[in-house]
Amino acid sequence: MSESHDPKDAHAGHSHADVDRHVRAAYFVFGSLLVLTAFTVGAYFLHLPMRAAIALALLIATVKGTLVAAWFMHLVSERTLIYWVLGLTAVLFLPLLLLPTFTVLDGIVLR
Amino acid sequence: MSMEIPYTVEVRPDTGLNNGKIGIWLFLASEVMLFGALFASYVMLRVGAPEWPRGSTYLNIPLATLNTVILISSSVTMVLAWASLVKQDFSRFRLFMGITILCGLGFLVVKYFEYTSKFHHGYFPATNTFLAIYFTLTGLHGLHVIGGMAVNGYLWGPGSALWKTDPVHFTNRVENSGLFWHLVDLVWIFLFPVLYLL
Protein backbone atom coordinates (compact mmCIF):
# COMPACT_ATOMS: atom_id res chain seq x y z
CA MET A 1 0.00 0.00 0.00
CA SER A 2 2.48 2.57 -1.04
CA GLU A 3 -0.05 4.84 -2.72
CA SER A 4 -1.70 7.86 -1.21
CA HIS A 5 -5.30 7.75 -0.05
CA ASP A 6 -5.76 11.46 -0.60
CA PRO A 7 -8.61 11.83 -3.11
CA LYS A 8 -7.31 15.22 -4.12
CA ASP A 9 -3.94 13.81 -5.03
CA ALA A 10 -3.32 14.34 -8.72
CA HIS A 11 -3.87 11.33 -10.97
CA ALA A 12 -5.55 9.10 -8.47
CA GLY A 13 -2.77 8.79 -5.99
CA HIS A 14 0.18 8.37 -8.36
CA SER A 15 3.00 10.79 -7.61
CA HIS A 16 5.75 11.41 -10.15
CA ALA A 17 8.13 9.43 -7.96
CA ASP A 18 5.71 6.48 -8.01
CA VAL A 19 5.50 6.70 -11.77
CA ASP A 20 9.27 6.84 -12.22
CA ARG A 21 9.54 3.73 -10.07
CA HIS A 22 6.84 1.99 -12.15
CA VAL A 23 8.63 2.89 -15.38
CA ARG A 24 12.01 1.62 -14.15
CA ALA A 25 10.32 -1.57 -12.98
CA ALA A 26 8.55 -1.89 -16.33
CA TYR A 27 11.87 -1.89 -18.20
CA PHE A 28 13.28 -4.49 -15.80
CA VAL A 29 10.17 -6.66 -16.16
CA PHE A 30 10.32 -6.27 -19.95
CA GLY A 31 13.89 -7.60 -20.01
CA SER A 32 12.99 -10.41 -17.63
CA LEU A 33 10.00 -11.43 -19.75
CA LEU A 34 12.16 -11.58 -22.88
CA VAL A 35 14.76 -13.74 -21.12
CA LEU A 36 12.06 -16.02 -19.71
CA THR A 37 10.47 -16.32 -23.16
CA ALA A 38 13.86 -17.45 -24.47
CA PHE A 39 14.02 -20.01 -21.62
CA THR A 40 10.53 -21.25 -22.50
CA VAL A 41 11.46 -21.83 -26.14
CA GLY A 42 14.89 -23.19 -25.20
CA ALA A 43 13.29 -25.72 -22.85
CA TYR A 44 11.24 -27.03 -25.77
CA PHE A 45 14.39 -27.92 -27.67
CA LEU A 46 15.76 -29.86 -24.69
CA HIS A 47 13.15 -32.54 -25.53
CA LEU A 48 12.47 -33.28 -21.89
CA PRO A 49 10.03 -36.02 -20.87
CA MET A 50 6.49 -34.67 -21.21
CA ARG A 51 5.77 -34.38 -17.48
CA ALA A 52 8.99 -32.47 -16.86
CA ALA A 53 8.37 -30.30 -19.92
CA ILE A 54 4.87 -29.42 -18.73
CA ALA A 55 6.09 -28.63 -15.21
CA LEU A 56 8.95 -26.45 -16.45
CA ALA A 57 6.84 -24.59 -19.03
CA LEU A 58 4.08 -23.87 -16.52
CA LEU A 59 6.63 -22.80 -13.90
CA ILE A 60 8.19 -20.28 -16.30
CA ALA A 61 4.75 -19.08 -17.44
CA THR A 62 3.70 -18.61 -13.82
CA VAL A 63 6.80 -16.52 -13.09
CA LYS A 64 6.13 -14.41 -16.21
CA GLY A 65 2.46 -14.01 -15.32
CA THR A 66 3.38 -12.98 -11.77
CA LEU A 67 5.73 -10.31 -13.12
CA VAL A 68 3.02 -8.93 -15.40
CA ALA A 69 0.38 -8.93 -12.68
CA ALA A 70 2.66 -7.52 -9.99
CA TRP A 71 4.33 -4.71 -11.95
CA PHE A 72 2.43 -3.96 -15.14
CA MET A 73 -0.92 -4.27 -13.35
CA HIS A 74 0.39 -2.57 -10.20
CA LEU A 75 -0.65 -5.38 -7.88
CA VAL A 76 2.44 -4.82 -5.74
CA SER A 77 0.88 -1.60 -4.53
CA GLU A 78 -2.86 -2.09 -4.83
CA ARG A 79 -5.70 -1.56 -2.39
CA THR A 80 -6.86 -4.34 -0.08
CA LEU A 81 -10.24 -4.69 -1.77
CA ILE A 82 -8.58 -5.69 -5.04
CA TYR A 83 -6.68 -8.45 -3.24
CA TRP A 84 -9.97 -9.73 -1.84
CA VAL A 85 -11.54 -9.74 -5.30
CA LEU A 86 -8.58 -11.65 -6.72
CA GLY A 87 -8.46 -14.01 -3.73
CA LEU A 88 -12.11 -14.90 -4.26
CA THR A 89 -11.39 -15.37 -7.96
CA ALA A 90 -8.56 -17.76 -7.14
CA VAL A 91 -10.77 -19.74 -4.75
CA LEU A 92 -13.37 -20.18 -7.51
CA PHE A 93 -10.82 -20.64 -10.29
CA LEU A 94 -9.02 -23.67 -8.85
CA PRO A 95 -12.12 -25.91 -8.63
CA LEU A 96 -13.10 -24.73 -12.11
CA LEU A 97 -9.70 -25.83 -13.38
CA LEU A 98 -9.37 -29.07 -11.44
CA LEU A 99 -12.85 -30.55 -10.97
CA PRO A 100 -13.43 -31.45 -14.64
CA THR A 101 -10.05 -33.16 -14.69
CA PHE A 102 -10.90 -35.15 -11.57
CA THR A 103 -13.96 -36.53 -13.33
CA VAL A 104 -11.67 -37.91 -16.02
CA LEU A 105 -9.24 -39.35 -13.51
CA ASP A 106 -11.74 -41.05 -11.21
CA GLY A 107 -11.64 -44.82 -11.01
CA ILE A 108 -15.34 -45.59 -11.35
CA VAL A 109 -16.05 -47.74 -14.39
CA LEU A 110 -19.17 -49.31 -15.80
CA ARG A 111 -19.23 -53.12 -15.73
CA MET B 1 -30.10 17.52 -18.23
CA SER B 2 -26.77 15.97 -17.37
CA MET B 3 -25.94 13.66 -14.52
CA GLU B 4 -22.48 13.43 -13.07
CA ILE B 5 -21.27 9.93 -12.38
CA PRO B 6 -19.76 9.83 -8.88
CA TYR B 7 -16.30 8.61 -7.95
CA THR B 8 -14.80 8.63 -11.46
CA VAL B 9 -11.84 10.64 -10.17
CA GLU B 10 -11.97 10.83 -6.40
CA VAL B 11 -11.72 7.60 -4.45
CA ARG B 12 -14.63 6.23 -2.48
CA PRO B 13 -13.96 6.46 1.24
CA ASP B 14 -15.17 2.90 1.85
CA THR B 15 -13.14 1.09 -0.84
CA GLY B 16 -10.18 3.44 -1.26
CA LEU B 17 -10.73 3.12 -5.03
CA ASN B 18 -12.53 5.03 -7.72
CA ASN B 19 -15.44 3.17 -9.29
CA GLY B 20 -13.69 2.59 -12.59
CA LYS B 21 -10.85 0.75 -10.88
CA ILE B 22 -13.04 -1.61 -8.91
CA GLY B 23 -15.22 -2.11 -12.00
CA ILE B 24 -12.33 -3.11 -14.24
CA TRP B 25 -10.94 -5.54 -11.66
CA LEU B 26 -14.35 -7.22 -11.28
CA PHE B 27 -14.48 -7.50 -15.06
CA LEU B 28 -10.97 -8.96 -15.17
CA ALA B 29 -12.00 -11.49 -12.52
CA SER B 30 -14.83 -12.60 -14.81
CA GLU B 31 -12.33 -12.86 -17.66
CA VAL B 32 -10.11 -15.12 -15.57
CA MET B 33 -13.10 -17.42 -15.07
CA LEU B 34 -13.90 -17.34 -18.79
CA PHE B 35 -10.42 -18.35 -19.86
CA GLY B 36 -10.16 -20.66 -16.84
CA ALA B 37 -13.16 -22.62 -18.08
CA LEU B 38 -11.50 -23.05 -21.47
CA PHE B 39 -8.17 -24.03 -19.92
CA ALA B 40 -10.06 -26.61 -17.85
CA SER B 41 -11.65 -27.87 -21.07
CA TYR B 42 -8.19 -28.13 -22.61
CA VAL B 43 -6.86 -30.12 -19.67
CA MET B 44 -9.86 -32.45 -19.65
CA LEU B 45 -9.69 -33.04 -23.40
CA ARG B 46 -5.96 -33.68 -23.26
CA VAL B 47 -6.08 -36.00 -20.24
CA GLY B 48 -8.99 -37.92 -21.74
CA ALA B 49 -7.50 -38.27 -25.22
CA PRO B 50 -5.81 -41.56 -26.19
CA GLU B 51 -3.08 -39.54 -27.87
CA TRP B 52 -2.31 -35.84 -28.11
CA PRO B 53 -0.09 -34.18 -30.72
CA ARG B 54 2.71 -31.84 -29.77
CA GLY B 55 1.75 -28.33 -30.76
CA SER B 56 4.68 -28.05 -33.15
CA THR B 57 3.12 -30.80 -35.28
CA TYR B 58 0.61 -28.23 -36.51
CA LEU B 59 1.80 -24.87 -35.26
CA ASN B 60 4.61 -22.47 -36.06
CA ILE B 61 6.80 -21.85 -32.99
CA PRO B 62 8.89 -18.97 -34.43
CA LEU B 63 5.74 -17.02 -35.35
CA ALA B 64 4.23 -17.62 -31.92
CA THR B 65 7.50 -16.53 -30.28
CA LEU B 66 7.41 -13.36 -32.37
CA ASN B 67 3.84 -12.72 -31.23
CA THR B 68 4.89 -13.24 -27.62
CA VAL B 69 7.60 -10.60 -27.99
CA ILE B 70 5.12 -8.25 -29.69
CA LEU B 71 2.58 -8.55 -26.88
CA ILE B 72 5.21 -8.16 -24.15
CA SER B 73 6.50 -5.04 -25.91
CA SER B 74 2.97 -3.65 -26.17
CA SER B 75 2.51 -4.08 -22.42
CA VAL B 76 5.58 -1.94 -21.79
CA THR B 77 4.43 0.79 -24.18
CA MET B 78 1.02 0.71 -22.47
CA VAL B 79 2.71 1.40 -19.13
CA LEU B 80 4.71 4.20 -20.75
CA ALA B 81 1.54 5.70 -22.25
CA TRP B 82 -0.11 5.84 -18.83
CA ALA B 83 3.06 7.16 -17.18
CA SER B 84 3.26 9.93 -19.79
CA LEU B 85 -0.21 11.13 -18.82
CA VAL B 86 0.62 11.16 -15.13
CA LYS B 87 3.60 13.34 -16.06
CA GLN B 88 1.23 15.44 -18.15
CA ASP B 89 3.04 14.79 -21.40
CA PHE B 90 0.18 14.22 -23.81
CA SER B 91 2.27 13.95 -26.97
CA ARG B 92 4.32 11.10 -25.50
CA PHE B 93 1.05 9.43 -24.50
CA ARG B 94 -0.09 9.59 -28.13
CA LEU B 95 3.22 8.12 -29.25
CA PHE B 96 3.26 5.18 -26.83
CA MET B 97 -0.45 4.46 -27.14
CA GLY B 98 -0.04 4.50 -30.92
CA ILE B 99 2.81 1.99 -30.67
CA THR B 100 0.65 -0.18 -28.40
CA ILE B 101 -2.13 -0.20 -30.97
CA LEU B 102 0.32 -0.99 -33.77
CA CYS B 103 1.71 -3.88 -31.72
CA GLY B 104 -1.83 -5.22 -31.37
CA LEU B 105 -2.25 -4.90 -35.12
CA GLY B 106 1.07 -6.67 -35.66
CA PHE B 107 -0.07 -9.50 -33.40
CA LEU B 108 -3.26 -9.91 -35.44
CA VAL B 109 -1.38 -9.84 -38.76
CA VAL B 110 0.92 -12.63 -37.56
CA LYS B 111 -2.14 -14.53 -36.35
CA TYR B 112 -3.76 -14.03 -39.75
CA PHE B 113 -0.77 -15.64 -41.47
CA GLU B 114 -0.83 -18.48 -38.95
CA TYR B 115 -4.53 -19.15 -39.50
CA THR B 116 -4.39 -18.95 -43.29
CA SER B 117 -1.40 -21.31 -43.30
CA LYS B 118 -3.46 -23.83 -41.31
CA PHE B 119 -6.41 -23.49 -43.65
CA HIS B 120 -4.20 -23.95 -46.71
CA HIS B 121 -2.92 -27.19 -45.21
CA GLY B 122 -6.49 -28.34 -44.59
CA TYR B 123 -6.33 -27.87 -40.81
CA PHE B 124 -9.66 -26.67 -39.46
CA PRO B 125 -11.35 -26.72 -36.06
CA ALA B 126 -13.25 -29.81 -37.13
CA THR B 127 -10.04 -31.64 -38.11
CA ASN B 128 -9.28 -32.93 -34.61
CA THR B 129 -9.69 -32.09 -30.94
CA PHE B 130 -6.33 -30.36 -30.64
CA LEU B 131 -7.09 -27.96 -33.48
CA ALA B 132 -10.62 -27.40 -32.12
CA ILE B 133 -9.30 -26.20 -28.75
CA TYR B 134 -6.43 -24.32 -30.44
CA PHE B 135 -8.77 -22.29 -32.63
CA THR B 136 -11.20 -21.75 -29.75
CA LEU B 137 -8.57 -20.46 -27.31
CA THR B 138 -6.57 -18.37 -29.78
CA GLY B 139 -9.75 -17.11 -31.48
CA LEU B 140 -11.20 -15.91 -28.19
CA HIS B 141 -7.87 -14.37 -27.28
CA GLY B 142 -7.72 -12.67 -30.67
CA LEU B 143 -11.17 -11.18 -30.06
CA HIS B 144 -9.82 -9.75 -26.81
CA VAL B 145 -6.89 -8.22 -28.68
CA ILE B 146 -9.37 -6.60 -31.10
CA GLY B 147 -11.48 -5.36 -28.17
CA GLY B 148 -8.44 -3.91 -26.42
CA MET B 149 -7.32 -2.22 -29.63
CA ALA B 150 -10.78 -0.72 -30.09
CA VAL B 151 -10.73 0.82 -26.60
CA ASN B 152 -7.11 1.96 -26.97
CA GLY B 153 -7.92 3.39 -30.40
CA TYR B 154 -10.81 5.34 -28.93
CA LEU B 155 -8.59 6.69 -26.14
CA TRP B 156 -5.88 7.57 -28.67
CA GLY B 157 -8.36 9.34 -30.95
CA PRO B 158 -11.78 10.84 -30.12
CA GLY B 159 -11.77 9.79 -26.47
CA SER B 160 -8.65 11.83 -25.81
CA ALA B 161 -10.75 15.02 -25.89
CA LEU B 162 -11.44 14.29 -22.23
CA TRP B 163 -7.79 15.11 -21.49
CA LYS B 164 -8.55 18.80 -22.00
CA THR B 165 -11.55 18.92 -19.68
CA ASP B 166 -10.75 16.28 -17.05
CA PRO B 167 -7.18 14.97 -17.29
CA VAL B 168 -7.34 12.83 -14.14
CA HIS B 169 -10.47 11.07 -15.34
CA PHE B 170 -8.83 10.46 -18.71
CA THR B 171 -5.70 9.10 -17.04
CA ASN B 172 -7.84 6.71 -15.01
CA ARG B 173 -9.49 5.48 -18.19
CA VAL B 174 -6.11 4.81 -19.77
CA GLU B 175 -4.96 2.98 -16.65
CA ASN B 176 -8.07 0.79 -16.69
CA SER B 177 -7.70 0.09 -20.39
CA GLY B 178 -4.09 -0.83 -19.66
CA LEU B 179 -5.16 -3.32 -17.00
CA PHE B 180 -7.30 -5.08 -19.60
CA TRP B 181 -4.44 -5.03 -22.12
CA HIS B 182 -2.04 -6.56 -19.58
CA LEU B 183 -4.54 -9.35 -18.90
CA VAL B 184 -4.61 -10.09 -22.64
CA ASP B 185 -0.81 -10.31 -22.48
CA LEU B 186 -0.97 -12.51 -19.37
CA VAL B 187 -3.40 -14.96 -20.99
CA TRP B 188 -1.09 -15.26 -24.02
CA ILE B 189 1.86 -16.00 -21.73
CA PHE B 190 0.04 -19.21 -20.75
CA LEU B 191 -1.45 -19.98 -24.17
CA PHE B 192 1.95 -19.92 -25.86
CA PRO B 193 3.62 -22.84 -24.05
CA VAL B 194 0.40 -24.80 -23.52
CA LEU B 195 -0.62 -24.81 -27.18
CA TYR B 196 2.65 -24.48 -29.08
CA LEU B 197 5.35 -26.12 -27.01
CA LEU B 198 3.75 -29.00 -25.05
mmCIF file of N, CA and C in Angstrom, chain B residues 68-141:
data_model
loop_
_atom_site.group_PDB
_atom_site.id
_atom_site.type_symbol
_atom_site.label_atom_id
_atom_site.label_comp_id
_atom_site.label_asym_id
_atom_site.label_seq_id
_atom_site.Cartn_x
_atom_site.Cartn_y
_atom_site.Cartn_z
ATOM 1 N N THR B 68 4.672 -13.412 -29.054
ATOM 2 C CA THR B 68 4.895 -13.239 -27.619
ATOM 3 C C THR B 68 5.705 -11.976 -27.364
ATOM 4 N N VAL B 69 6.764 -11.791 -28.148
ATOM 5 C CA VAL B 69 7.605 -10.596 -27.987
ATOM 6 C C VAL B 69 6.789 -9.335 -28.303
ATOM 7 N N ILE B 70 5.950 -9.409 -29.330
ATOM 8 C CA ILE B 70 5.122 -8.248 -29.693
ATOM 9 C C ILE B 70 4.193 -7.859 -28.540
ATOM 10 N N LEU B 71 3.533 -8.865 -27.952
ATOM 11 C CA LEU B 71 2.582 -8.549 -26.878
ATOM 12 C C LEU B 71 3.291 -8.034 -25.630
ATOM 13 N N ILE B 72 4.447 -8.638 -25.309
ATOM 14 C CA ILE B 72 5.207 -8.160 -24.150
ATOM 15 C C ILE B 72 5.620 -6.701 -24.375
ATOM 16 N N SER B 73 6.086 -6.415 -25.586
ATOM 17 C CA SER B 73 6.500 -5.037 -25.909
ATOM 18 C C SER B 73 5.325 -4.071 -25.773
ATOM 19 N N SER B 74 4.143 -4.529 -26.227
ATOM 20 C CA SER B 74 2.972 -3.646 -26.170
ATOM 21 C C SER B 74 2.556 -3.361 -24.731
ATOM 22 N N SER B 75 2.819 -4.324 -23.839
ATOM 23 C CA SER B 75 2.507 -4.076 -22.425
ATOM 24 C C SER B 75 3.391 -2.973 -21.867
ATOM 25 N N VAL B 76 4.675 -2.988 -22.271
ATOM 26 C CA VAL B 76 5.583 -1.942 -21.793
ATOM 27 C C VAL B 76 5.159 -0.578 -22.332
ATOM 28 N N THR B 77 4.826 -0.505 -23.614
ATOM 29 C CA THR B 77 4.427 0.788 -24.180
ATOM 30 C C THR B 77 3.112 1.273 -23.563
ATOM 31 N N MET B 78 2.272 0.312 -23.155
ATOM 32 C CA MET B 78 1.021 0.713 -22.472
ATOM 33 C C MET B 78 1.343 1.368 -21.136
ATOM 34 N N VAL B 79 2.287 0.787 -20.401
ATOM 35 C CA VAL B 79 2.711 1.398 -19.130
ATOM 36 C C VAL B 79 3.285 2.791 -19.387
ATOM 37 N N LEU B 80 4.088 2.911 -20.440
ATOM 38 C CA LEU B 80 4.715 4.203 -20.746
ATOM 39 C C LEU B 80 3.666 5.236 -21.170
ATOM 40 N N ALA B 81 2.618 4.780 -21.852
ATOM 41 C CA ALA B 81 1.541 5.702 -22.250
ATOM 42 C C ALA B 81 0.855 6.276 -21.018
ATOM 43 N N TRP B 82 0.527 5.390 -20.081
ATOM 44 C CA TRP B 82 -0.113 5.841 -18.832
ATOM 45 C C TRP B 82 0.822 6.759 -18.046
ATOM 46 N N ALA B 83 2.090 6.354 -17.945
ATOM 47 C CA ALA B 83 3.060 7.155 -17.176
ATOM 48 C C ALA B 83 3.218 8.547 -17.794
ATOM 49 N N SER B 84 3.143 8.628 -19.118
ATOM 50 C CA SER B 84 3.256 9.932 -19.786
ATOM 51 C C SER B 84 2.123 10.860 -19.374
ATOM 52 N N LEU B 85 0.925 10.296 -19.231
ATOM 53 C CA LEU B 85 -0.209 11.126 -18.820
ATOM 54 C C LEU B 85 -0.046 11.621 -17.392
ATOM 55 N N VAL B 86 0.425 10.736 -16.512
ATOM 56 C CA VAL B 86 0.623 11.165 -15.126
ATOM 57 C C VAL B 86 1.631 12.302 -15.077
ATOM 58 N N LYS B 87 2.603 12.255 -15.993
ATOM 59 C CA LYS B 87 3.596 13.337 -16.061
ATOM 60 C C LYS B 87 3.130 14.479 -16.961
ATOM 61 N N GLN B 88 1.884 14.382 -17.374
ATOM 62 C CA GLN B 88 1.230 15.445 -18.148
ATOM 63 C C GLN B 88 1.935 15.734 -19.464
ATOM 64 N N ASP B 89 2.406 14.672 -20.089
ATOM 65 C CA ASP B 89 3.042 14.787 -21.401
ATOM 66 C C ASP B 89 2.140 14.082 -22.423
ATOM 67 N N PHE B 90 1.200 14.828 -22.955
ATOM 68 C CA PHE B 90 0.183 14.224 -23.813
ATOM 69 C C PHE B 90 0.758 13.701 -25.131
ATOM 70 N N SER B 91 1.736 14.396 -25.685
ATOM 71 C CA SER B 91 2.274 13.953 -26.975
ATOM 72 C C SER B 91 2.985 12.599 -26.843
ATOM 73 N N ARG B 92 3.686 12.413 -25.716
ATOM 74 C CA ARG B 92 4.319 11.102 -25.502
ATOM 75 C C ARG B 92 3.260 10.023 -25.284
ATOM 76 N N PHE B 93 2.161 10.393 -24.628
ATOM 77 C CA PHE B 93 1.053 9.435 -24.495
ATOM 78 C C PHE B 93 0.588 8.978 -25.874
ATOM 79 N N ARG B 94 0.378 9.942 -26.780
ATOM 80 C CA ARG B 94 -0.087 9.586 -28.130
ATOM 81 C C ARG B 94 0.907 8.656 -28.817
ATOM 82 N N LEU B 95 2.193 8.940 -28.626
ATOM 83 C CA LEU B 95 3.224 8.116 -29.249
ATOM 84 C C LEU B 95 3.158 6.680 -28.725
ATOM 85 N N PHE B 96 3.193 6.529 -27.404
ATOM 86 C CA PHE B 96 3.259 5.182 -26.829
ATOM 87 C C PHE B 96 1.941 4.436 -27.013
ATOM 88 N N MET B 97 0.829 5.140 -26.910
ATOM 89 C CA MET B 97 -0.451 4.465 -27.145
ATOM 90 C C MET B 97 -0.551 4.029 -28.605
ATOM 91 N N GLY B 98 -0.052 4.865 -29.505
ATOM 92 C CA GLY B 98 -0.038 4.505 -30.924
ATOM 93 C C GLY B 98 0.794 3.250 -31.164
ATOM 94 N N ILE B 99 1.952 3.179 -30.520
ATOM 95 C CA ILE B 99 2.805 1.987 -30.674
ATOM 96 C C ILE B 99 2.090 0.752 -30.120
ATOM 97 N N THR B 100 1.397 0.941 -28.994
ATOM 98 C CA THR B 100 0.652 -0.183 -28.396
ATOM 99 C C THR B 100 -0.386 -0.712 -29.375
ATOM 100 N N ILE B 101 -1.104 0.203 -30.008
ATOM 101 C CA ILE B 101 -2.134 -0.205 -30.974
ATOM 102 C C ILE B 101 -1.487 -0.902 -32.169
ATOM 103 N N LEU B 102 -0.371 -0.362 -32.639
ATOM 104 C CA LEU B 102 0.323 -0.992 -33.768
ATOM 105 C C LEU B 102 0.831 -2.388 -33.408
ATOM 106 N N CYS B 103 1.289 -2.547 -32.164
ATOM 107 C CA CYS B 103 1.713 -3.880 -31.720
ATOM 108 C C CYS B 103 0.524 -4.849 -31.757
ATOM 109 N N GLY B 104 -0.634 -4.381 -31.303
ATOM 110 C CA GLY B 104 -1.833 -5.223 -31.373
ATOM 111 C C GLY B 104 -2.142 -5.610 -32.809
ATOM 112 N N LEU B 105 -2.016 -4.628 -33.696
ATOM 113 C CA LEU B 105 -2.254 -4.898 -35.118
ATOM 114 C C LEU B 105 -1.233 -5.906 -35.650
ATOM 115 N N GLY B 106 0.028 -5.728 -35.249
ATOM 116 C CA GLY B 106 1.066 -6.671 -35.662
ATOM 117 C C GLY B 106 0.771 -8.082 -35.189
ATOM 118 N N PHE B 107 0.289 -8.186 -33.948
ATOM 119 C CA PHE B 107 -0.072 -9.499 -33.405
ATOM 120 C C PHE B 107 -1.146 -10.151 -34.278
ATOM 121 N N LEU B 108 -2.152 -9.360 -34.642
ATOM 122 C CA LEU B 108 -3.259 -9.914 -35.438
ATOM 123 C C LEU B 108 -2.796 -10.292 -36.845
ATOM 124 N N VAL B 109 -1.884 -9.511 -37.412
ATOM 125 C CA VAL B 109 -1.377 -9.840 -38.757
ATOM 126 C C VAL B 109 -0.640 -11.181 -38.719
ATOM 127 N N VAL B 110 0.209 -11.351 -37.703
ATOM 128 C CA VAL B 110 0.917 -12.631 -37.559
ATOM 129 C C VAL B 110 -0.091 -13.764 -37.385
ATOM 130 N N LYS B 111 -1.109 -13.509 -36.578
ATOM 131 C CA LYS B 111 -2.139 -14.530 -36.350
ATOM 132 C C LYS B 111 -2.867 -14.840 -37.657
ATOM 133 N N TYR B 112 -3.108 -13.826 -38.454
ATOM 134 C CA TYR B 112 -3.764 -14.031 -39.751
ATOM 135 C C TYR B 112 -2.943 -14.983 -40.616
ATOM 136 N N PHE B 113 -1.621 -14.752 -40.667
ATOM 137 C CA PHE B 113 -0.766 -15.636 -41.471
ATOM 138 C C PHE B 113 -0.759 -17.055 -40.896
ATOM 139 N N GLU B 114 -0.787 -17.157 -39.567
ATOM 140 C CA GLU B 114 -0.835 -18.482 -38.950
ATOM 141 C C GLU B 114 -2.117 -19.210 -39.346
ATOM 142 N N TYR B 115 -3.236 -18.526 -39.210
ATOM 143 C CA TYR B 115 -4.530 -19.149 -39.500
ATOM 144 C C TYR B 115 -4.623 -19.549 -40.973
ATOM 145 N N THR B 116 -4.243 -18.636 -41.864
ATOM 146 C CA THR B 116 -4.388 -18.947 -43.289
ATOM 147 C C THR B 116 -3.469 -20.117 -43.674
ATOM 148 N N SER B 117 -2.292 -20.181 -43.039
ATOM 149 C CA SER B 117 -1.405 -21.314 -43.301
ATOM 150 C C SER B 117 -2.081 -22.623 -42.902
ATOM 151 N N LYS B 118 -2.748 -22.615 -41.750
ATOM 152 C CA LYS B 118 -3.455 -23.835 -41.307
ATOM 153 C C LYS B 118 -4.539 -24.204 -42.315
ATOM 154 N N PHE B 119 -5.296 -23.207 -42.740
ATOM 155 C CA PHE B 119 -6.411 -23.493 -43.648
ATOM 156 C C PHE B 119 -5.888 -24.036 -44.975
ATOM 157 N N HIS B 120 -4.773 -23.471 -45.455
ATOM 158 C CA HIS B 120 -4.204 -23.953 -46.713
ATOM 159 C C HIS B 120 -3.747 -25.409 -46.610
ATOM 160 N N HIS B 121 -3.344 -25.802 -45.409
ATOM 161 C CA HIS B 121 -2.923 -27.193 -45.205
ATOM 162 C C HIS B 121 -4.112 -28.103 -44.885
ATOM 163 N N GLY B 122 -5.299 -27.538 -44.874
ATOM 164 C CA GLY B 122 -6.491 -28.341 -44.594
ATOM 165 C C GLY B 122 -6.721 -28.585 -43.116
ATOM 166 N N TYR B 123 -6.128 -27.730 -42.258
ATOM 167 C CA TYR B 123 -6.332 -27.869 -40.813
ATOM 168 C C TYR B 123 -7.422 -26.900 -40.366
ATOM 169 N N PHE B 124 -8.535 -27.471 -39.912
ATOM 170 C CA PHE B 124 -9.664 -26.665 -39.464
ATOM 171 C C PHE B 124 -10.067 -27.095 -38.048
ATOM 172 N N PRO B 125 -10.923 -26.303 -37.402
ATOM 173 C CA PRO B 125 -11.351 -26.715 -36.057
ATOM 174 C C PRO B 125 -11.968 -28.111 -36.024
ATOM 175 N N ALA B 126 -12.606 -28.497 -37.110
ATOM 176 C CA ALA B 126 -13.250 -29.808 -37.128
ATOM 177 C C ALA B 126 -12.270 -30.944 -37.417
ATOM 178 N N THR B 127 -11.006 -30.606 -37.713
ATOM 179 C CA THR B 127 -10.044 -31.640 -38.108
ATOM 180 C C THR B 127 -9.768 -32.605 -36.954
ATOM 181 N N ASN B 128 -9.469 -32.074 -35.793
ATOM 182 C CA ASN B 128 -9.284 -32.927 -34.609
ATOM 183 C C ASN B 128 -9.476 -32.096 -33.337
ATOM 184 N N THR B 129 -9.409 -32.761 -32.205
ATOM 185 C CA THR B 129 -9.692 -32.088 -30.936
ATOM 186 C C THR B 129 -8.643 -31.024 -30.622
ATOM 187 N N PHE B 130 -7.380 -31.335 -30.921
ATOM 188 C CA PHE B 130 -6.330 -30.358 -30.639
ATOM 189 C C PHE B 130 -6.586 -29.058 -31.393
ATOM 190 N N LEU B 131 -6.870 -29.170 -32.686
ATOM 191 C CA LEU B 131 -7.095 -27.959 -33.475
ATOM 192 C C LEU B 131 -8.374 -27.244 -33.046
ATOM 193 N N ALA B 132 -9.369 -28.017 -32.588
ATOM 194 C CA ALA B 132 -10.616 -27.395 -32.118
ATOM 195 C C ALA B 132 -10.334 -26.489 -30.916
ATOM 196 N N ILE B 133 -9.569 -27.009 -29.942
ATOM 197 C CA ILE B 133 -9.301 -26.196 -28.746
ATOM 198 C C ILE B 133 -8.295 -25.096 -29.077
ATOM 199 N N TYR B 134 -7.383 -25.367 -30.022
ATOM 200 C CA TYR B 134 -6.429 -24.325 -30.435
ATOM 201 C C TYR B 134 -7.166 -23.127 -31.042
ATOM 202 N N PHE B 135 -8.053 -23.401 -31.991
ATOM 203 C CA PHE B 135 -8.771 -22.294 -32.634
ATOM 204 C C PHE B 135 -9.705 -21.593 -31.641
ATOM 205 N N THR B 136 -10.293 -22.361 -30.729
ATOM 206 C CA THR B 136 -11.196 -21.747 -29.746
ATOM 207 C C THR B 136 -10.436 -20.788 -28.835
ATOM 208 N N LEU B 137 -9.325 -21.280 -28.267
ATOM 209 C CA LEU B 137 -8.570 -20.459 -27.314
ATOM 210 C C LEU B 137 -7.921 -19.258 -27.993
ATOM 211 N N THR B 138 -7.252 -19.497 -29.116
ATOM 212 C CA THR B 138 -6.570 -18.373 -29.778
ATOM 213 C C THR B 138 -7.577 -17.427 -30.432
ATOM 214 N N GLY B 139 -8.720 -17.974 -30.892
ATOM 215 C CA GLY B 139 -9.754 -17.113 -31.479
ATOM 216 C C GLY B 139 -10.348 -16.185 -30.429
ATOM 217 N N LEU B 140 -10.659 -16.748 -29.255
ATOM 218 C CA LEU B 140 -11.203 -15.908 -28.186
ATOM 219 C C LEU B 140 -10.168 -14.882 -27.741
ATOM 220 N N HIS B 141 -8.921 -15.312 -27.657
ATOM 221 C CA HIS B 141 -7.868 -14.368 -27.277
ATOM 222 C C HIS B 141 -7.727 -13.266 -28.329
#
